[in-house]
Short mmCIF file of C-alpha atoms in Angstrom, two decimals:
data_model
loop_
_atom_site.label_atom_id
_atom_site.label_comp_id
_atom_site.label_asym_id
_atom_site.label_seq_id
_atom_site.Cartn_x
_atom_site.Cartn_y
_atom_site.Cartn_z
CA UNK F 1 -12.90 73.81 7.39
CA UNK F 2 -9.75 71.75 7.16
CA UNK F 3 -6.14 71.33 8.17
CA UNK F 4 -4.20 68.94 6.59
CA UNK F 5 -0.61 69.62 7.36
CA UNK F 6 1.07 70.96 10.33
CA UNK F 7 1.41 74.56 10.12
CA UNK F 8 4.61 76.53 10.34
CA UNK F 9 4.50 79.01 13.21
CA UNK F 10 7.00 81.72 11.01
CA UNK F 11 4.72 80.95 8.04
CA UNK F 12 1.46 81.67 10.06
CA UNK F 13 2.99 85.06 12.04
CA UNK F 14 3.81 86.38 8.09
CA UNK F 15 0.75 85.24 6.71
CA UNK F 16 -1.13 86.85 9.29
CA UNK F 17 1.15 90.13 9.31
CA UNK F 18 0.28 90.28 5.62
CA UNK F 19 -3.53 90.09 5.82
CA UNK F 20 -4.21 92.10 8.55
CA UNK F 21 -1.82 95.04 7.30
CA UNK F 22 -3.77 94.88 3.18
CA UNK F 23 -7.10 95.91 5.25
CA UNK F 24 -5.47 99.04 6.46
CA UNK F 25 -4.01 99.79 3.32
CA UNK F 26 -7.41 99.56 1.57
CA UNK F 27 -8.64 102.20 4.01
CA UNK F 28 -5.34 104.76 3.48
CA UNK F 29 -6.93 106.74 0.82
CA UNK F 30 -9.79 107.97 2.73
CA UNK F 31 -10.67 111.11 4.63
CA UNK F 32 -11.87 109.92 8.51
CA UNK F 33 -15.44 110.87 7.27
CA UNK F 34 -15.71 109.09 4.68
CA UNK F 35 -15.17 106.03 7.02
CA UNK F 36 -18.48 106.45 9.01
CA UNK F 37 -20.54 106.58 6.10
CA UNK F 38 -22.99 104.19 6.08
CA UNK F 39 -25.59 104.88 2.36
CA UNK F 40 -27.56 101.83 2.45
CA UNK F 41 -28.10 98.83 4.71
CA UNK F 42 -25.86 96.32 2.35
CA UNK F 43 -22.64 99.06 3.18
CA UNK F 44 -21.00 99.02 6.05
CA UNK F 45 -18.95 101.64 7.28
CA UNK F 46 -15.17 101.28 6.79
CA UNK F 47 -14.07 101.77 10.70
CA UNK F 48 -16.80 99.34 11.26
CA UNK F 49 -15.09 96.63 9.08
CA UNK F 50 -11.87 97.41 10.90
CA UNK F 51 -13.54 96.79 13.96
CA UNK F 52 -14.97 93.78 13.23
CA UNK F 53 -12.32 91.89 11.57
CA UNK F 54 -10.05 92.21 15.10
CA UNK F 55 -12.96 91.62 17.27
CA UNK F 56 -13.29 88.31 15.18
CA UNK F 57 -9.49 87.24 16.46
CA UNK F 58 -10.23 88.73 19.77
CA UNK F 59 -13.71 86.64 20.56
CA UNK F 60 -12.53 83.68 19.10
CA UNK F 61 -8.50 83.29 19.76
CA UNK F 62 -7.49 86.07 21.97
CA UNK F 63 -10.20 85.62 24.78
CA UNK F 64 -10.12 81.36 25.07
CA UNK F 65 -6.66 80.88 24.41
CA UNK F 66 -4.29 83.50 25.68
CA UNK F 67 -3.76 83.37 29.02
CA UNK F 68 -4.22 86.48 31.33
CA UNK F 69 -5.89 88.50 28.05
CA UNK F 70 -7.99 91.62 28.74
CA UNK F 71 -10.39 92.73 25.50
CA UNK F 72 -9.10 95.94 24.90
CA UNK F 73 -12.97 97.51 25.28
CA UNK F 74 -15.63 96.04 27.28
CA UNK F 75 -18.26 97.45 25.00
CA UNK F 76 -16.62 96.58 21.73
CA UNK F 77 -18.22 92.85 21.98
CA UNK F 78 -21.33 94.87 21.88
CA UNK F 79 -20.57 97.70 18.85
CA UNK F 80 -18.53 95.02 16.27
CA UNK F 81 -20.40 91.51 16.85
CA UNK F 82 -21.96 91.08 13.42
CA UNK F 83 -24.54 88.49 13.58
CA UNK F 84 -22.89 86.06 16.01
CA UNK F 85 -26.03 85.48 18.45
CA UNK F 86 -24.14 83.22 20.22
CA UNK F 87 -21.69 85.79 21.14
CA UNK F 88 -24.57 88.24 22.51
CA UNK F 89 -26.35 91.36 21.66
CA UNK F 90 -24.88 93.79 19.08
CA UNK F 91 -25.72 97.03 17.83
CA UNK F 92 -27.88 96.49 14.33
CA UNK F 93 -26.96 95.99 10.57
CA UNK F 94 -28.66 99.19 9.75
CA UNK F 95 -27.55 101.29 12.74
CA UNK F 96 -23.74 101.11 12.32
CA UNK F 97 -23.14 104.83 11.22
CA UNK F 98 -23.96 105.64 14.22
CA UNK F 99 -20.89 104.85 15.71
CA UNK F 100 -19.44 108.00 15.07
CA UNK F 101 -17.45 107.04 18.53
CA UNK F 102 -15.14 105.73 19.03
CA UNK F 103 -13.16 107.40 17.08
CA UNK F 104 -11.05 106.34 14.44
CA UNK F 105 -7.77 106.23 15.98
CA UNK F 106 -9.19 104.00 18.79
CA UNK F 107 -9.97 101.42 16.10
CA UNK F 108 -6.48 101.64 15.10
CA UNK F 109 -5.21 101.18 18.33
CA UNK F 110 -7.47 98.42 18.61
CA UNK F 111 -6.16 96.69 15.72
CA UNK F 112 -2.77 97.34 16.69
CA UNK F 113 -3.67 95.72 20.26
CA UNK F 114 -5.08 92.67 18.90
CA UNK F 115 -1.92 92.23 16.47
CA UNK F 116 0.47 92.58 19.26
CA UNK F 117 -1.81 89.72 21.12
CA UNK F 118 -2.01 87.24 18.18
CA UNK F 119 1.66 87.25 17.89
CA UNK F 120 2.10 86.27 21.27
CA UNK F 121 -0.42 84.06 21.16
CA UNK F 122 1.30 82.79 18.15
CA UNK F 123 5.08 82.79 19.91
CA UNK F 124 3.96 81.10 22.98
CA UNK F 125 2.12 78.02 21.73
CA UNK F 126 2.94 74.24 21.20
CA UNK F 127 2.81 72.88 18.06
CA UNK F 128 -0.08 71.03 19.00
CA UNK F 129 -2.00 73.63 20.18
CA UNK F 130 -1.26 75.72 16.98
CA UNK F 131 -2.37 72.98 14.85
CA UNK F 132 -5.53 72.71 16.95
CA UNK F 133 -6.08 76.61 16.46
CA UNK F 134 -5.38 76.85 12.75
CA UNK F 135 -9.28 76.27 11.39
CA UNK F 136 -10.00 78.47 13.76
CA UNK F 137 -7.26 80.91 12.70
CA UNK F 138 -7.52 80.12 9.19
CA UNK F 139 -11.26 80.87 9.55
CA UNK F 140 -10.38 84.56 10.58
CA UNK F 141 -7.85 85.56 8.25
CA UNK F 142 -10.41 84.69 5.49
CA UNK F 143 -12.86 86.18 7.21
CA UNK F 144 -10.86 89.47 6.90
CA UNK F 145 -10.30 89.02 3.46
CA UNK F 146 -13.83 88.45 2.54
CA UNK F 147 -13.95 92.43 4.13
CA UNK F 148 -11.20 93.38 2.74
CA UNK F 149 -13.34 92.98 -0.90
CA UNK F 150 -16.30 93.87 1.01
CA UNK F 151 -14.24 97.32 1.70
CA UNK F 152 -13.62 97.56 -1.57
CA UNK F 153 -16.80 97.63 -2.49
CA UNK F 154 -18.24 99.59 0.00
CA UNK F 155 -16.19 102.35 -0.62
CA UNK F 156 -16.94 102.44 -3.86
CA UNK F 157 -20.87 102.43 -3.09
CA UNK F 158 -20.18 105.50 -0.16
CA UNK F 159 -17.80 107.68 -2.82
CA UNK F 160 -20.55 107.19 -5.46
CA UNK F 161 -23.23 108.96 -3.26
CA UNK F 162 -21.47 112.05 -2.76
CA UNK F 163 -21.98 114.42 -5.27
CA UNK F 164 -18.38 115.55 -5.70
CA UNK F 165 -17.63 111.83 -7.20
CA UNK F 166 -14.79 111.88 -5.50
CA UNK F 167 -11.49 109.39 -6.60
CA UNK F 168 -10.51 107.08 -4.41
CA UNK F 169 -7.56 106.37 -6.19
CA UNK F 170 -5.60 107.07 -9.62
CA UNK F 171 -5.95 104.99 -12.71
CA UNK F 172 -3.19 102.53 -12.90
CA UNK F 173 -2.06 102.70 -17.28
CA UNK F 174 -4.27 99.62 -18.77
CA UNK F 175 -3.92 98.91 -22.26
CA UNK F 176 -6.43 99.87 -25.23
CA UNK F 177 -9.01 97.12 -25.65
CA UNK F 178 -10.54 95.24 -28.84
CA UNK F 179 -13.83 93.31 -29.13
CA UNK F 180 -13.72 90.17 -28.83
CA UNK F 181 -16.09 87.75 -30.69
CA UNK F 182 -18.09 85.18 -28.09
CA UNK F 183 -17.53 81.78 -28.34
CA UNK F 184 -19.08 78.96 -26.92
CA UNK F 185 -16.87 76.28 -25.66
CA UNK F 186 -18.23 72.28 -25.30
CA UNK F 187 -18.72 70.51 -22.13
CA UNK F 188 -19.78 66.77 -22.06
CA UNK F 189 -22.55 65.64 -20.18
CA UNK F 190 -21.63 63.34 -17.87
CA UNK F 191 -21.29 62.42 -13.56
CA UNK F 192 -18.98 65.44 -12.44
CA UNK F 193 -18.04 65.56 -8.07
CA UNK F 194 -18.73 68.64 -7.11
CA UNK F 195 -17.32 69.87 -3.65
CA UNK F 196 -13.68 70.91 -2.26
CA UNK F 197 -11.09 67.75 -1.92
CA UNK F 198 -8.02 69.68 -1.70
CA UNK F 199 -5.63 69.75 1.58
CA UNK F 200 -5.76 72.85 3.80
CA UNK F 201 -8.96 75.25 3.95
CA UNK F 202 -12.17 75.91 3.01
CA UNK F 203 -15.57 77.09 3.84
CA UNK F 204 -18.02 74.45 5.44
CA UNK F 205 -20.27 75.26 2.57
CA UNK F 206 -17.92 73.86 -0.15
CA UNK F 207 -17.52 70.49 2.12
CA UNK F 208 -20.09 67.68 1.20
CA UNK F 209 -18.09 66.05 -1.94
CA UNK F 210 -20.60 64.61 -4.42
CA UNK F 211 -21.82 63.71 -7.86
CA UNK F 212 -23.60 65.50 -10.16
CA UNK F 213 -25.16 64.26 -13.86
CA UNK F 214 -24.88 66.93 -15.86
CA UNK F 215 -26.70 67.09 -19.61
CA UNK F 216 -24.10 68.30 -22.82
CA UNK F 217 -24.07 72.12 -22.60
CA UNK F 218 -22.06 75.10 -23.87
CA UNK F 219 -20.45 77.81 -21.77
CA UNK F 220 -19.42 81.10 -23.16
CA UNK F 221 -15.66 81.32 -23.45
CA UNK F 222 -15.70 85.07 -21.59
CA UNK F 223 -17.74 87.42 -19.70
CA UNK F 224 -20.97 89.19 -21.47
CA UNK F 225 -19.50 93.10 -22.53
CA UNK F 226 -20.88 96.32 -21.34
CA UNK F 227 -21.28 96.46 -25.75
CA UNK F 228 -23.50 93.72 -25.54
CA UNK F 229 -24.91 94.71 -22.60
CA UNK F 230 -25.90 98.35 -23.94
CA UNK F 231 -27.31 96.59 -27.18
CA UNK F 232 -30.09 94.96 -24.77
CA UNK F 233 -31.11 98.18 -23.39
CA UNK F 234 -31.49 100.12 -26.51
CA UNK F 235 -33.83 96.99 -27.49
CA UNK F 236 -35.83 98.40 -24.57
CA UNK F 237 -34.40 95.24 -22.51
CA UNK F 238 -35.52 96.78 -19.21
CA UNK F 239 -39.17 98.13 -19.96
CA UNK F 240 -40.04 94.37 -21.63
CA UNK F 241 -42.02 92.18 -19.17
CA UNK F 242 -41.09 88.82 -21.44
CA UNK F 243 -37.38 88.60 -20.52
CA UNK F 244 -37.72 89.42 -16.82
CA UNK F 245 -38.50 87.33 -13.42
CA UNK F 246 -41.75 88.69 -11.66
CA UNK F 247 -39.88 89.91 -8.71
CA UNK F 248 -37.45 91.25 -10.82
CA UNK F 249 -39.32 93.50 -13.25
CA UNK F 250 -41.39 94.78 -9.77
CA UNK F 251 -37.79 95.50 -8.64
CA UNK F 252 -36.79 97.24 -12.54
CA UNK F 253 -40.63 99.43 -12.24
CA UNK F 254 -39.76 100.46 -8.17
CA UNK F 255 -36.69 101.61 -8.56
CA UNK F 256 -36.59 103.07 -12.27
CA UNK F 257 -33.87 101.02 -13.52
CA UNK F 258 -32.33 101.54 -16.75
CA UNK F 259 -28.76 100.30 -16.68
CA UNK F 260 -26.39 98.67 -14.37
CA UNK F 261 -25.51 100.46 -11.16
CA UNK F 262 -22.91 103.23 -11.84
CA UNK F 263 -23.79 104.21 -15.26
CA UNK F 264 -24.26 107.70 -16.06
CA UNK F 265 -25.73 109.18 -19.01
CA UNK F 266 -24.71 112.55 -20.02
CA UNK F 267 -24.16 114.52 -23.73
CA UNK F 268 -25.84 110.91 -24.85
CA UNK F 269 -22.81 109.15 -23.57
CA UNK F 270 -22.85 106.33 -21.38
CA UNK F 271 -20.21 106.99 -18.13
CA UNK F 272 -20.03 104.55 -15.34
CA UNK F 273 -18.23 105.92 -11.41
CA UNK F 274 -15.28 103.93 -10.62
CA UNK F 275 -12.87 104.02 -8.04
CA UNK F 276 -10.94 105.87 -10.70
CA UNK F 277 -13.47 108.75 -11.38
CA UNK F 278 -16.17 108.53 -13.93
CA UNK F 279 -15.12 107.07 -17.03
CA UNK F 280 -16.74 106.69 -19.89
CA UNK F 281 -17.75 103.08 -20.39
CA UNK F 282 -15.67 101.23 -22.14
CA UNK F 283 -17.90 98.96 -24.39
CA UNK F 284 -15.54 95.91 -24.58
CA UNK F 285 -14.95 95.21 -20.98
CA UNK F 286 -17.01 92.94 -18.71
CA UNK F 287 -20.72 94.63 -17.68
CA UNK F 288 -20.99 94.98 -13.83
CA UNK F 289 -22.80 96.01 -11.47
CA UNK F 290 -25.81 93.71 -11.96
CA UNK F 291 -28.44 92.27 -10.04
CA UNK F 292 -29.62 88.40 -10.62
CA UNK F 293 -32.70 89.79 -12.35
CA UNK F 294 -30.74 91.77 -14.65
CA UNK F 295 -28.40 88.67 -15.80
CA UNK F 296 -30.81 86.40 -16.09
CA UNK F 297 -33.22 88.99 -18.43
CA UNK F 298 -30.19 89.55 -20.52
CA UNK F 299 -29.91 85.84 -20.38
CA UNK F 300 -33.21 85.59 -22.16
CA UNK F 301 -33.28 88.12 -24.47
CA UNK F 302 -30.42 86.93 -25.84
CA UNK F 303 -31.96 83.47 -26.24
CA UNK F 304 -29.54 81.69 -23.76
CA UNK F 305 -29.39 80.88 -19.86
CA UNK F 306 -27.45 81.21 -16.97
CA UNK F 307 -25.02 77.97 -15.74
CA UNK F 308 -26.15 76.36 -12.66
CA UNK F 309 -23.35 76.38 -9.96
CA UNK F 310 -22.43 72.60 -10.85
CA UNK F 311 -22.08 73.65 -14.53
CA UNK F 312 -19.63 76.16 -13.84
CA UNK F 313 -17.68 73.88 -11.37
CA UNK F 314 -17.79 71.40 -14.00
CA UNK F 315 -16.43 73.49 -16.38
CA UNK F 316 -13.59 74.94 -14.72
CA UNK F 317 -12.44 71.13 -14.52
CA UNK F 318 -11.96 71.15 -18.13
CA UNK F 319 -10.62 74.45 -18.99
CA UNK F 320 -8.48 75.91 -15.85
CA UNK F 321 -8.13 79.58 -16.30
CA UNK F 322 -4.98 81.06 -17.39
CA UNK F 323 -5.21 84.23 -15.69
CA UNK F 324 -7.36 86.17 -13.59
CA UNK F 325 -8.00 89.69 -12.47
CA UNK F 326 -7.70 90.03 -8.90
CA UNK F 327 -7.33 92.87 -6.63
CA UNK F 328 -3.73 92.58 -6.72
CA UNK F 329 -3.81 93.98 -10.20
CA UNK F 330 -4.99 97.40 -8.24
CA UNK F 331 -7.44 97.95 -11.81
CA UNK F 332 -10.79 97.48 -9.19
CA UNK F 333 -12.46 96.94 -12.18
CA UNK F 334 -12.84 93.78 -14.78
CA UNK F 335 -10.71 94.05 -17.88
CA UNK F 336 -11.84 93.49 -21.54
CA UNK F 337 -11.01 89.58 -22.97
CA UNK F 338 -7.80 89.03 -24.34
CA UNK F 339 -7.26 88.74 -27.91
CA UNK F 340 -4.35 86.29 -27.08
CA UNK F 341 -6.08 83.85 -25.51
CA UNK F 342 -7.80 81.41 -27.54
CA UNK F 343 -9.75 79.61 -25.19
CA UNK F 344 -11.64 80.02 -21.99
CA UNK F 345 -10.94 83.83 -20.39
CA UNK F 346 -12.00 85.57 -17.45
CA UNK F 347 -13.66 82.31 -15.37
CA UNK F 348 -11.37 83.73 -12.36
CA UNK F 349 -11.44 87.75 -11.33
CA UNK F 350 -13.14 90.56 -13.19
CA UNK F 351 -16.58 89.82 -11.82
CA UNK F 352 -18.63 87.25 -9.65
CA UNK F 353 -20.93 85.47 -12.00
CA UNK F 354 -24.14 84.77 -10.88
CA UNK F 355 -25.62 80.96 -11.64
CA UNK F 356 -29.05 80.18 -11.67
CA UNK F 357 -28.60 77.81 -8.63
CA UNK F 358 -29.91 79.24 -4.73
CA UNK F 359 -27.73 79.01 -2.19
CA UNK F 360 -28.67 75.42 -0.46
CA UNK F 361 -26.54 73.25 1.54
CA UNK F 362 -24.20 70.03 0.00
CA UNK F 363 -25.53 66.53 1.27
CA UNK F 364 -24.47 65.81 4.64
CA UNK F 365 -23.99 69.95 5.48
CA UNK F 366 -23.58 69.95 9.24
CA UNK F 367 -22.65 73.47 11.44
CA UNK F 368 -20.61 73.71 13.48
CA UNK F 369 -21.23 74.06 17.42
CA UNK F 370 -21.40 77.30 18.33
CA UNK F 371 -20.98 80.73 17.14
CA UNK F 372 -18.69 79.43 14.46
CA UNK F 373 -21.71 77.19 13.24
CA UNK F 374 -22.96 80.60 12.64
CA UNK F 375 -21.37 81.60 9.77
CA UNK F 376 -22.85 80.28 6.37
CA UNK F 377 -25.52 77.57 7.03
CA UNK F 378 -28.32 79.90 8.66
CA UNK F 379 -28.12 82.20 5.30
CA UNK F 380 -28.86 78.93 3.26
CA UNK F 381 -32.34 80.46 2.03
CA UNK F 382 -33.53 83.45 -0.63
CA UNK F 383 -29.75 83.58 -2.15
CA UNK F 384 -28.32 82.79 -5.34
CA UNK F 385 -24.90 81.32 -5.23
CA UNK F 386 -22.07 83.14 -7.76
CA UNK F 387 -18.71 81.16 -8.89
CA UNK F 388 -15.44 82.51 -9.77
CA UNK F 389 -14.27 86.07 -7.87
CA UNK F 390 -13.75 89.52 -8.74
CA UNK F 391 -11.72 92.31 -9.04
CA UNK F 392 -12.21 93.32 -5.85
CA UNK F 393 -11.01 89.28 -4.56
CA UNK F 394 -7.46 88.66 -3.07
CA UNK F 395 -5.96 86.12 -5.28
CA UNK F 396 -5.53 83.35 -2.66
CA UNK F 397 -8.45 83.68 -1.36
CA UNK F 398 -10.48 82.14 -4.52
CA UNK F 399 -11.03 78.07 -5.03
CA UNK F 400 -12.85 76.54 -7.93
CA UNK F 401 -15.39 75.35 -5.20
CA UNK F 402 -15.87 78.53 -3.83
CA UNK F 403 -19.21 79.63 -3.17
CA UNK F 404 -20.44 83.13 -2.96
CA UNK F 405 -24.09 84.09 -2.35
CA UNK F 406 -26.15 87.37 -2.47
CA UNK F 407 -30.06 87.85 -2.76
CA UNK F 408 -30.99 88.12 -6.22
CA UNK F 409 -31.55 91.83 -6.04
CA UNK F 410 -27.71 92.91 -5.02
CA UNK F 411 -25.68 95.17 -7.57
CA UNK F 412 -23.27 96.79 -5.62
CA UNK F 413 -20.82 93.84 -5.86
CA UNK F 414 -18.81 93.47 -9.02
CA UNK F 415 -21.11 90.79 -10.38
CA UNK F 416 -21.16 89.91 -14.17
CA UNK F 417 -22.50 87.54 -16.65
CA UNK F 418 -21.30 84.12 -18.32
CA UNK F 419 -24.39 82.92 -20.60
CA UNK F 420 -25.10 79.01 -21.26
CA UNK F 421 -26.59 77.30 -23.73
CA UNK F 422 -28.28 74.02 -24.80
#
């Protein structure tokens, strides 16, 4: 992570005001139950990730660095820790809907105690000291954001499983879409650096500048359409072995898959839950929803590939996106191609688009001491890495060098497909 000019104290007290307060307003629509919920292990519960993002400033800022602090639970260290085995023990992964106590209005107060904290933290310290703090701090307010699109998806996961399908919120107006015909845009081959070299932040797994010599290839200029999509699995896409990964078509036969996660079929429709309601599927937006397996079998029975990560970085050097699809936009789902836009659509927002690269570390990947060391290199195994954001993403909180990562059998993230070729 890196700091390259001296932060603004004003600037930092806004910023943080601003972050912190779009977590809580994620979580306004919902009933207190619905924010214990817990339907699978990937999900956490929503008062857990409310929990967790202020113990974050609290363990790591609050605690070290403000004089005379006292943590506002001494148990919390215990119920929010994530994975931080520096830090101590913690209650599991799989056990957090249990925490039906404390109640929700503690974890408020909680947040509202560690807010009032930072900003004297903020208020009382030298310059110096600030800029000493700022990876540090910078490191937490993205860590919140990453929950704040991990909330977003988990609450669309928990309102799926209840049968009443409730909405989480209305449909914003959107305009009618049009199909748009796939092209496939040129990129040289050639030595392309691949890395982050830009001033202020960025996660330790983007660090590790280097080159890359990359063969000619051709990347599609948008995302691959639930229409194209549903054409593969009326071609009996999922019940053919020749298009699918091992691992994957054990995963298609366990868990009788048929279609991307959230698709419904009724009156021989296809409808899809979104955070909307159910919908029917509209057949010229971006397919979501997908697993690794699923993108790369589509991949192949369409008689193209997946980009490695270093493709996609490389191509987002030559065409820059002109737009993207963030959760700013409030849609919370991807939006069909633009018939205005000639060139290269959709490489930022919609949907995270898995690569056919795992999740390994640059050249020269060090962690760092302690629990902050913690954070991305010991999940640098079994993962495939995914470029470019989602719906679901804050809009400043995206980089071309971002890297995302998921094991190759995750769907509940809005994850999509860009096919390759050549």
């Amino acid at each position: 992570m890196t700091i390259a000019i001296a932060p603004d104290t004003k600037d930092i007290v806004l910023l943080y005001q601003q972050i912190r307060s779009q977590t809580e307003t994620i979580c306004q629509p919902l009933e207190p139950e619905d924010t214990v919920v817990q339907p699978m292990v990937d999900v956490s519960p929503p008062k857990w990730h409310m929990a967790h993002t202020s113990w974050f400033f609290e363990t790591f800022l609050l605690k070290p660095h403000l004089p005379g602090y006292k943590e506002f639970h001494p148990k919390y260290n215990y119920l929010f820790n994530s994975y931080y085995n520096n830090v101590g023990n913690r209650v599991q992964r799989d056990k957090r809907s249990t925490l039906t106590r404390p109640p929700l209005r503690d974890i408020y107060t909680f947040r509202q105690h560690v807010d009032e904290h930072m900003q004297k933290l903020l208020q009382r310290i030298t310059d110096d000291k600030l800029t000493e703090l700022m990876p540090v701090l910078q490191l937490g307010l993205q860590h919140e954001q990453q929950h704040q699109e991990l909330l977003v998806t988990d609450i669309k996961y928990i309102l799926s499983t209840n049968p009443l399908l409730p909405t989480y919120t209305p449909q914003p107006a959107k305009p009618a879409t049009t199909a748009i015909e796939a092209k496939f845009l040129e990129v040289p081959g050639g030595t392309y650096t691949i890395g982050y070299q830009g001033e202020g932040f960025c996660f330790d797994n983007e660090l590790g500048v280097h080159e890359v010599l990359l063969e000619d290839f051709t990347i599609m200029n948008r995302l691959v359409t639930n229409g194209e999509y549903l054409e593969f699995m009326q071609d009996g896409g999922y019940q053919d072995f020749r298009h699918w990964l091992d691992e994957g078509l054990a995963m298609v036969r366990n868990d009788n898959l048929e279609a991307p996660l959230y698709w419904l079929q009724q009156d021989n429709e296809w409808y899809r839950f979104t955070l909307h309601g159910l919908q029917k599927v509209d057949l010229n937006e971006p397919v979501t929803h997908i697993s690794f397996y699923e993108a790369d079998a589509f991949a192949n029975w369409s008689g193209k590939r997946l980009l490695t990560e270093f493709e996609w970085e490389a191509a987002s050097q030559m065409y820059p996106p002109a737009k993207g699809n963030f959760v700013e936009s409030k849609l919370l789902e991807p939006t069909a191609a633009d018939a205005a836009i000639k060139g290269m659509q959709q490489l930022y927002g919609d949907t995270w688009e898995w690569t056919y690269s795992a999740y390994h570390p640059y050249p020269g990947f060090t962690k760092a001491p302690g629990a902050i060391g913690e954070y991305n290199g010991k999940f640098m195994i079994n993962q495939m890495v995914l470029r470019g954001g989602s719906c679901a993403t804050p809009a400043n909180h995206i980089r071309t060098t971002y890297r995302n990562f998921f094991h190759p059998d995750k769907r509940w993230q809005y994850t999509g497909i860009r096919l390759a070729s050549k």
